[in-house]
PDB file of C-alpha atoms in Angstrom:
ATOM      1  CA  MET A 652      -8.833   7.084 -32.335  1.00 84.00           C
ATOM      2  CA  ASN A 653     -12.116   8.925 -31.702  1.00 81.00           C
ATOM      3  CA  PRO A 654     -11.372  11.962 -29.462  1.00 79.00           C
ATOM      4  CA  ARG A 655     -15.070  12.438 -28.729  1.00 84.00           C
ATOM      5  CA  VAL A 656     -15.521   9.099 -26.976  1.00 90.00           C
ATOM      6  CA  ARG A 657     -13.656   7.724 -23.957  1.00 95.00           C
ATOM      7  CA  LEU A 658     -12.264   4.234 -24.488  1.00 93.00           C
ATOM      8  CA  ILE A 659     -13.291   1.647 -21.905  1.00 91.00           C
ATOM      9  CA  THR A 660     -10.421  -0.831 -22.031  1.00 93.00           C
ATOM     10  CA  SER A 661      -8.088  -2.008 -19.287  1.00 95.00           C
ATOM     11  CA  GLU A 662      -4.332  -1.581 -19.495  1.00 97.00           C
ATOM     12  CA  LYS A 663      -1.871  -4.324 -18.651  1.00 97.00           C
ATOM     13  CA  LEU A 664      -0.735  -2.295 -15.659  1.00 96.00           C
ATOM     14  CA  ASP A 665      -4.291  -2.485 -14.289  1.00 97.00           C
ATOM     15  CA  ASP A 666      -3.692  -6.159 -13.475  1.00 97.00           C
ATOM     16  CA  LEU A 667      -3.118  -5.969  -9.721  1.00 97.00           C
ATOM     17  CA  SER A 668      -1.357  -9.349  -9.759  1.00 97.00           C
ATOM     18  CA  LEU A 669       1.282  -8.114 -12.210  1.00 97.00           C
ATOM     19  CA  SER A 670       4.837  -8.497 -10.907  1.00 97.00           C
ATOM     20  CA  GLY A 671       8.406  -9.259 -11.919  1.00 97.00           C
ATOM     21  CA  LYS A 672      10.655  -7.726 -14.536  1.00 97.00           C
ATOM     22  CA  SER A 673       7.906  -6.384 -16.797  1.00 96.00           C
ATOM     23  CA  LEU A 674       6.308  -4.447 -13.928  1.00 97.00           C
ATOM     24  CA  LYS A 675       9.620  -2.986 -12.734  1.00 97.00           C
ATOM     25  CA  GLN A 676      10.552  -1.931 -16.273  1.00 97.00           C
ATOM     26  CA  THR A 677       7.204  -0.222 -16.719  1.00 97.00           C
ATOM     27  CA  LEU A 678       7.352   1.573 -13.350  1.00 97.00           C
ATOM     28  CA  SER A 679      10.843   2.749 -14.263  1.00 97.00           C
ATOM     29  CA  SER A 680       9.505   3.910 -17.647  1.00 97.00           C
ATOM     30  CA  LEU A 681       6.709   5.876 -15.990  1.00 97.00           C
ATOM     31  CA  LYS A 682       9.252   7.573 -13.744  1.00 96.00           C
ATOM     32  CA  TRP A 683      11.212   8.607 -16.842  1.00 97.00           C
ATOM     33  CA  ILE A 684       8.076   9.910 -18.566  1.00 96.00           C
ATOM     34  CA  ASN A 685       6.945  11.852 -15.483  1.00 95.00           C
ATOM     35  CA  SER A 686      10.368  13.405 -15.080  1.00 95.00           C
ATOM     36  CA  VAL A 687      11.265  14.232 -18.684  1.00 95.00           C
ATOM     37  CA  LEU A 688       7.793  15.389 -19.783  1.00 93.00           C
ATOM     38  CA  GLY A 689       7.353  17.604 -16.740  1.00 94.00           C
ATOM     39  CA  ASN A 690       4.629  15.963 -14.669  1.00 95.00           C
ATOM     40  CA  HIS A 691       6.827  15.731 -11.571  1.00 96.00           C
ATOM     41  CA  ARG A 692       7.560  19.443 -11.755  1.00 96.00           C
ATOM     42  CA  GLN A 693       3.987  20.490 -12.574  1.00 96.00           C
ATOM     43  CA  LEU A 694       2.405  18.472  -9.778  1.00 97.00           C
ATOM     44  CA  ALA A 695       5.085  19.470  -7.251  1.00 97.00           C
ATOM     45  CA  ASN A 696       4.562  23.152  -8.057  1.00 96.00           C
ATOM     46  CA  ALA A 697       0.790  22.809  -7.581  1.00 96.00           C
ATOM     47  CA  VAL A 698       1.261  21.036  -4.243  1.00 96.00           C
ATOM     48  CA  LEU A 699       3.859  23.580  -3.112  1.00 95.00           C
ATOM     49  CA  LYS A 700       1.502  26.454  -3.933  1.00 93.00           C
ATOM     50  CA  TYR A 701      -1.199  24.917  -1.740  1.00 92.00           C
ATOM     51  CA  CYS A 702       1.190  24.084   1.091  1.00 90.00           C
ATOM     52  CA  LYS A 703       2.647  27.598   1.232  1.00 88.00           C
ATOM     53  CA  LYS A 704      -0.845  28.895   1.933  1.00 83.00           C
ATOM     54  CA  ASN A 705      -1.598  26.232   4.547  1.00 77.00           C
ATOM     55  CA  ASN A 706       1.756  25.521   6.148  1.00 67.00           C
ATOM     56  CA  GLY A 707       1.879  26.734   9.744  1.00 60.00           C
ATOM     57  CA  GLU A 708       3.904  24.654  12.186  1.00 59.00           C
ATOM     58  CA  LYS A 709       2.168  21.325  11.714  1.00 78.00           C
ATOM     59  CA  VAL A 710       3.156  18.451   9.451  1.00 85.00           C
ATOM     60  CA  LEU A 711       0.968  18.433   6.354  1.00 91.00           C
ATOM     61  CA  ARG A 712      -0.453  14.971   5.711  1.00 94.00           C
ATOM     62  CA  ILE A 713      -0.640  14.106   2.016  1.00 96.00           C
ATOM     63  CA  VAL A 714      -2.128  10.972   0.440  1.00 98.00           C
ATOM     64  CA  ASP A 715      -1.193   9.925  -3.104  1.00 98.00           C
ATOM     65  CA  LEU A 716      -3.749   7.723  -4.882  1.00 98.00           C
ATOM     66  CA  GLY A 717      -2.338   5.217  -7.376  1.00 98.00           C
ATOM     67  CA  CYS A 718       1.247   5.921  -6.350  1.00 98.00           C
ATOM     68  CA  GLY A 719       2.842   3.169  -8.470  1.00 97.00           C
ATOM     69  CA  GLY A 720       6.579   3.187  -7.794  1.00 96.00           C
ATOM     70  CA  GLY A 721       6.368   6.240  -5.537  1.00 97.00           C
ATOM     71  CA  ASP A 722       8.499   8.508  -7.738  1.00 96.00           C
ATOM     72  CA  CYS A 723       6.030  11.414  -7.666  1.00 96.00           C
ATOM     73  CA  ILE A 724       5.874  11.270  -3.864  1.00 97.00           C
ATOM     74  CA  PHE A 725       9.648  11.342  -3.529  1.00 96.00           C
ATOM     75  CA  HIS A 726       9.954  14.304  -5.894  1.00 96.00           C
ATOM     76  CA  ILE A 727       7.202  16.322  -4.193  1.00 97.00           C
ATOM     77  CA  SER A 728       8.426  15.529  -0.677  1.00 96.00           C
ATOM     78  CA  LYS A 729      11.938  16.654  -1.594  1.00 95.00           C
ATOM     79  CA  LYS A 730      10.640  19.953  -2.975  1.00 95.00           C
ATOM     80  CA  LEU A 731       8.467  20.663   0.068  1.00 95.00           C
ATOM     81  CA  THR A 732      11.368  19.911   2.404  1.00 93.00           C
ATOM     82  CA  GLN A 733      13.605  22.292   0.444  1.00 94.00           C
ATOM     83  CA  HIS A 734      11.028  25.014   1.136  1.00 92.00           C
ATOM     84  CA  GLY A 735      10.904  24.224   4.850  1.00 91.00           C
ATOM     85  CA  ILE A 736       7.470  22.585   4.738  1.00 92.00           C
ATOM     86  CA  HIS A 737       7.111  19.613   7.077  1.00 92.00           C
ATOM     87  CA  ASN A 738       5.315  16.795   5.288  1.00 94.00           C
ATOM     88  CA  SER A 739       4.260  13.179   5.588  1.00 96.00           C
ATOM     89  CA  PHE A 740       3.042  11.005   2.732  1.00 97.00           C
ATOM     90  CA  ILE A 741       0.995   7.852   2.357  1.00 98.00           C
ATOM     91  CA  GLY A 742       1.209   6.291  -1.092  1.00 98.00           C
ATOM     92  CA  ILE A 743      -1.609   3.905  -2.008  1.00 98.00           C
ATOM     93  CA  ASP A 744      -1.675   1.371  -4.821  1.00 98.00           C
ATOM     94  CA  GLY A 745      -3.675  -1.795  -5.429  1.00 98.00           C
ATOM     95  CA  ASN A 746      -0.710  -3.849  -6.649  1.00 98.00           C
ATOM     96  CA  PRO A 747       1.394  -5.348  -3.807  1.00 98.00           C
ATOM     97  CA  ALA A 748       4.391  -5.686  -6.132  1.00 98.00           C
ATOM     98  CA  SER A 749       4.241  -1.983  -6.988  1.00 98.00           C
ATOM     99  CA  ILE A 750       4.179  -1.117  -3.295  1.00 98.00           C
ATOM    100  CA  SER A 751       7.158  -3.396  -2.655  1.00 97.00           C
ATOM    101  CA  TYR A 752       9.021  -1.636  -5.463  1.00 97.00           C
ATOM    102  CA  ALA A 753       8.105   1.772  -4.025  1.00 97.00           C
ATOM    103  CA  LYS A 754       9.293   0.784  -0.539  1.00 96.00           C
ATOM    104  CA  GLU A 755      12.569  -0.470  -1.980  1.00 94.00           C
ATOM    105  CA  LYS A 756      13.162   2.783  -3.847  1.00 89.00           C
ATOM    106  CA  ASN A 757      12.147   5.044  -0.932  1.00 81.00           C
ATOM    107  CA  HIS A 758      13.375   3.044   2.074  1.00 79.00           C
ATOM    108  CA  ASN A 759      15.396   5.935   3.535  1.00 83.00           C
ATOM    109  CA  GLN A 760      12.454   8.341   3.658  1.00 88.00           C
ATOM    110  CA  LYS A 761      11.037   8.274   7.193  1.00 91.00           C
ATOM    111  CA  ASN A 762       8.171  10.591   6.294  1.00 95.00           C
ATOM    112  CA  ILE A 763       6.895   8.333   3.499  1.00 97.00           C
ATOM    113  CA  SER A 764       4.824   5.188   3.986  1.00 96.00           C
ATOM    114  CA  PHE A 765       2.916   2.963   1.597  1.00 97.00           C
ATOM    115  CA  LEU A 766      -0.351   1.051   1.705  1.00 97.00           C
ATOM    116  CA  VAL A 767      -1.795  -1.704  -0.486  1.00 98.00           C
ATOM    117  CA  SER A 768      -5.464  -1.029  -1.207  1.00 98.00           C
ATOM    118  CA  ASN A 769      -7.770  -1.121  -4.228  1.00 97.00           C
ATOM    119  CA  ILE A 770      -8.841   2.503  -4.634  1.00 97.00           C
ATOM    120  CA  LEU A 771     -11.549   1.571  -7.138  1.00 96.00           C
ATOM    121  CA  ASP A 772     -13.282  -0.734  -4.640  1.00 94.00           C
ATOM    122  CA  LYS A 773     -16.521   0.806  -3.383  1.00 89.00           C
ATOM    123  CA  ASN A 774     -15.446   0.025   0.201  1.00 92.00           C
ATOM    124  CA  PHE A 775     -12.107   1.822  -0.116  1.00 95.00           C
ATOM    125  CA  LYS A 776     -11.541   4.169   2.800  1.00 93.00           C
ATOM    126  CA  ILE A 777      -9.520   7.326   2.303  1.00 94.00           C
ATOM    127  CA  PRO A 778      -6.955   7.827   5.081  1.00 94.00           C
ATOM    128  CA  ASP A 779      -7.167  11.040   7.082  1.00 93.00           C
ATOM    129  CA  CYS A 780      -5.159  13.752   5.362  1.00 94.00           C
ATOM    130  CA  ASP A 781      -4.903  17.468   4.671  1.00 92.00           C
ATOM    131  CA  LEU A 782      -4.315  17.073   0.953  1.00 95.00           C
ATOM    132  CA  LEU A 783      -5.270  14.348  -1.515  1.00 97.00           C
ATOM    133  CA  ILE A 784      -3.218  14.069  -4.696  1.00 98.00           C
ATOM    134  CA  SER A 785      -3.103  11.801  -7.700  1.00 97.00           C
ATOM    135  CA  SER A 786      -1.070  11.524 -10.877  1.00 97.00           C
ATOM    136  CA  HIS A 787      -2.580   9.889 -13.917  1.00 95.00           C
ATOM    137  CA  PHE A 788      -5.021   7.708 -11.984  1.00 97.00           C
ATOM    138  CA  MET A 789      -8.481   9.284 -11.792  1.00 96.00           C
ATOM    139  CA  TYR A 790      -9.321   8.321 -15.376  1.00 97.00           C
ATOM    140  CA  HIS A 791      -9.676   4.750 -14.079  1.00 97.00           C
ATOM    141  CA  PHE A 792     -13.046   5.817 -12.658  1.00 96.00           C
ATOM    142  CA  ASP A 793     -16.096   6.058 -14.868  1.00 94.00           C
ATOM    143  CA  ASN A 794     -18.090   9.274 -14.555  1.00 94.00           C
ATOM    144  CA  GLU A 795     -20.588   8.031 -11.987  1.00 94.00           C
ATOM    145  CA  ASN A 796     -18.001   6.400  -9.729  1.00 95.00           C
ATOM    146  CA  LEU A 797     -15.737   9.441  -9.833  1.00 96.00           C
ATOM    147  CA  ILE A 798     -18.646  11.623  -8.736  1.00 95.00           C
ATOM    148  CA  HIS A 799     -19.309   9.172  -5.886  1.00 93.00           C
ATOM    149  CA  PHE A 800     -15.627   9.158  -4.920  1.00 95.00           C
ATOM    150  CA  LEU A 801     -15.461  12.954  -4.820  1.00 93.00           C
ATOM    151  CA  GLN A 802     -18.516  13.016  -2.597  1.00 90.00           C
ATOM    152  CA  LYS A 803     -16.723  10.609  -0.240  1.00 89.00           C
ATOM    153  CA  THR A 804     -13.906  13.132   0.119  1.00 91.00           C
ATOM    154  CA  LYS A 805     -16.438  15.644   1.416  1.00 84.00           C
ATOM    155  CA  GLU A 806     -17.562  13.163   4.051  1.00 83.00           C
ATOM    156  CA  LYS A 807     -13.926  12.758   5.137  1.00 84.00           C
ATOM    157  CA  LYS A 808     -13.652  16.546   5.401  1.00 82.00           C
ATOM    158  CA  ILE A 809     -10.567  16.616   3.186  1.00 89.00           C
ATOM    159  CA  LYS A 810      -9.769  20.255   2.490  1.00 86.00           C
ATOM    160  CA  HIS A 811      -8.074  20.103  -0.864  1.00 94.00           C
ATOM    161  CA  ILE A 812      -7.464  17.758  -3.819  1.00 97.00           C
ATOM    162  CA  ILE A 813      -4.954  18.079  -6.643  1.00 98.00           C
ATOM    163  CA  PHE A 814      -5.191  15.782  -9.673  1.00 97.00           C
ATOM    164  CA  SER A 815      -2.700  15.673 -12.535  1.00 97.00           C
ATOM    165  CA  GLU A 816      -4.238  13.959 -15.542  1.00 97.00           C
ATOM    166  CA  LEU A 817      -3.800  13.555 -19.258  1.00 96.00           C
ATOM    167  CA  TYR A 818      -6.567  15.029 -21.334  1.00 97.00           C
ATOM    168  CA  ARG A 819      -7.860  13.107 -24.337  1.00 97.00           C
ATOM    169  CA  SER A 820      -6.425  14.377 -27.601  1.00 95.00           C
ATOM    170  CA  ARG A 821      -5.941  13.013 -31.085  1.00 95.00           C
ATOM    171  CA  ALA A 822      -2.646  14.936 -31.314  1.00 95.00           C
ATOM    172  CA  ALA A 823      -1.396  13.403 -28.046  1.00 95.00           C
ATOM    173  CA  TYR A 824      -2.271   9.912 -29.249  1.00 96.00           C
ATOM    174  CA  TYR A 825      -0.463  10.094 -32.577  1.00 96.00           C
ATOM    175  CA  LEU A 826       2.503  12.028 -31.215  1.00 95.00           C
ATOM    176  CA  PHE A 827       3.029   9.432 -28.488  1.00 96.00           C
ATOM    177  CA  LYS A 828       2.583   6.633 -31.021  1.00 95.00           C
ATOM    178  CA  ILE A 829       5.303   8.099 -33.257  1.00 96.00           C
ATOM    179  CA  MET A 830       7.632   8.904 -30.364  1.00 93.00           C
ATOM    180  CA  GLY A 831       7.151   5.401 -29.005  1.00 91.00           C
ATOM    181  CA  TYR A 832       9.588   4.113 -31.597  1.00 92.00           C
ATOM    182  CA  VAL A 833      12.466   6.082 -30.054  1.00 94.00           C
ATOM    183  CA  LEU A 834      11.520   6.631 -26.393  1.00 94.00           C
ATOM    184  CA  PRO A 835      13.598   4.561 -23.905  1.00 96.00           C
ATOM    185  CA  ILE A 836      10.544   3.014 -22.261  1.00 97.00           C
ATOM    186  CA  SER A 837       9.133  -0.501 -22.032  1.00 97.00           C
ATOM    187  CA  ASP A 838       6.739  -1.980 -24.585  1.00 97.00           C
ATOM    188  CA  MET A 839       4.086  -2.191 -21.871  1.00 97.00           C
ATOM    189  CA  ALA A 840       4.468   1.528 -21.145  1.00 97.00           C
ATOM    190  CA  LYS A 841       4.113   2.295 -24.860  1.00 97.00           C
ATOM    191  CA  ASN A 842       0.998   0.151 -25.333  1.00 97.00           C
ATOM    192  CA  ASP A 843      -0.633   1.207 -22.066  1.00 97.00           C
ATOM    193  CA  GLY A 844       0.173   4.838 -22.826  1.00 97.00           C
ATOM    194  CA  LEU A 845      -1.859   4.774 -26.016  1.00 97.00           C
ATOM    195  CA  ILE A 846      -4.788   3.188 -24.204  1.00 97.00           C
ATOM    196  CA  ALA A 847      -4.499   5.687 -21.355  1.00 97.00           C
ATOM    197  CA  ILE A 848      -4.731   8.647 -23.725  1.00 97.00           C
ATOM    198  CA  GLN A 849      -7.954   7.222 -25.172  1.00 97.00           C
ATOM    199  CA  ARG A 850      -9.350   6.566 -21.676  1.00 97.00           C
ATOM    200  CA  ALA A 851      -8.565  10.064 -20.410  1.00 97.00           C
ATOM    201  CA  PHE A 852     -11.202  12.690 -19.709  1.00 97.00           C
ATOM    202  CA  SER A 853     -11.477  15.769 -21.835  1.00 96.00           C
ATOM    203  CA  VAL A 854     -11.239  19.071 -19.965  1.00 96.00           C
ATOM    204  CA  ASN A 855     -14.965  19.671 -20.408  1.00 96.00           C
ATOM    205  CA  GLU A 856     -15.860  16.171 -19.228  1.00 96.00           C
ATOM    206  CA  LEU A 857     -13.859  16.586 -16.038  1.00 96.00           C
ATOM    207  CA  ARG A 858     -15.341  20.035 -15.453  1.00 96.00           C
ATOM    208  CA  LYS A 859     -18.883  18.629 -15.695  1.00 96.00           C
ATOM    209  CA  ILE A 860     -18.037  15.804 -13.282  1.00 96.00           C
ATOM    210  CA  LEU A 861     -16.687  18.266 -10.717  1.00 95.00           C
ATOM    211  CA  GLU A 862     -19.794  20.413 -11.063  1.00 94.00           C
ATOM    212  CA  GLN A 863     -22.052  17.383 -10.617  1.00 94.00           C
ATOM    213  CA  SER A 864     -20.088  16.454  -7.485  1.00 92.00           C
ATOM    214  CA  THR A 865     -21.206  19.741  -5.889  1.00 85.00           C
ATOM    215  CA  ILE A 866     -17.573  20.709  -5.383  1.00 87.00           C
ATOM    216  CA  LYS A 867     -17.323  24.204  -3.870  1.00 79.00           C
ATOM    217  CA  GLU A 868     -14.478  25.538  -5.931  1.00 93.00           C
ATOM    218  CA  PHE A 869     -12.055  24.219  -8.547  1.00 96.00           C
ATOM    219  CA  LYS A 870      -9.612  25.289 -11.230  1.00 96.00           C
ATOM    220  CA  ILE A 871      -8.458  23.215 -14.189  1.00 97.00           C
ATOM    221  CA  LYS A 872      -5.300  24.373 -15.927  1.00 96.00           C
ATOM    222  CA  ARG A 873      -3.825  22.876 -19.086  1.00 96.00           C
ATOM    223  CA  LYS A 874      -0.123  22.027 -18.834  1.00 95.00           C
ATOM    224  CA  PRO A 875       2.503  20.649 -21.242  1.00 92.00           C
ATOM    225  CA  PHE A 876       2.349  18.029 -22.563  1.00 92.00           C
ATOM    226  CA  PHE A 877      -1.392  17.308 -22.935  1.00 96.00           C
ATOM    227  CA  ARG A 878      -1.919  17.383 -19.172  1.00 96.00           C
ATOM    228  CA  MET A 879      -4.268  19.220 -16.879  1.00 97.00           C
ATOM    229  CA  ILE A 880      -3.857  20.074 -13.200  1.00 97.00           C
ATOM    230  CA  SER A 881      -7.108  20.209 -11.242  1.00 97.00           C
ATOM    231  CA  ALA A 882      -6.970  22.075  -7.924  1.00 96.00           C
ATOM    232  CA  ILE A 883     -10.136  21.288  -6.004  1.00 95.00           C
ATOM    233  CA  LYS A 884     -11.471  22.849  -2.820  1.00 92.00           C
ATOM    234  CA  VAL A 885     -13.859  20.356  -1.291  1.00 84.00           C
TER     235      VAL A 885
END
């Protein structure tokens, strides 16, 4: 692995026609990883911090890009509700089978809906919302397209964005590779995980992209394990 260069290689999970047992096992594996390694908690805390400042009496509309099986949405929605914050979520993913899985797992949640749409398509339209979030998805953009996407959020007059992303690290790559032998996750999750680490932005790369996007204000904070939370004021 070369930590100085982003890998440009697709993961198996990027196949939007993927379905069946292998997809469900991998979505379940990602839920386990997000829960055990702290991403659910880290992202929920960042969203809660924003919502406490912007709560009022209205329902805060939140859109999750690349929602997969919807586990992050469910966790965040539960936390906001516990703090008395009214919320509604739209989860978006390009794979219809992933959305079907998410609907099945979250069918009792009246404040959560899901939408099939290819976020990487240049014609993708961001739904109206107060807050845009994403977990481990933005690295799918190359630098230029991510800058363009962030500029689109300004046109939509979205107030705030929170991204939770891996940052590229040689230590993260080899640690995950070693742990892959014992982690209770699918082979696809193990293989895609190694690719994802190599595709991730470094902290400095993401900072430069945000600056080039003429974003007003942002903070990038490193979190365990090898993650960064970006809170962006558009």
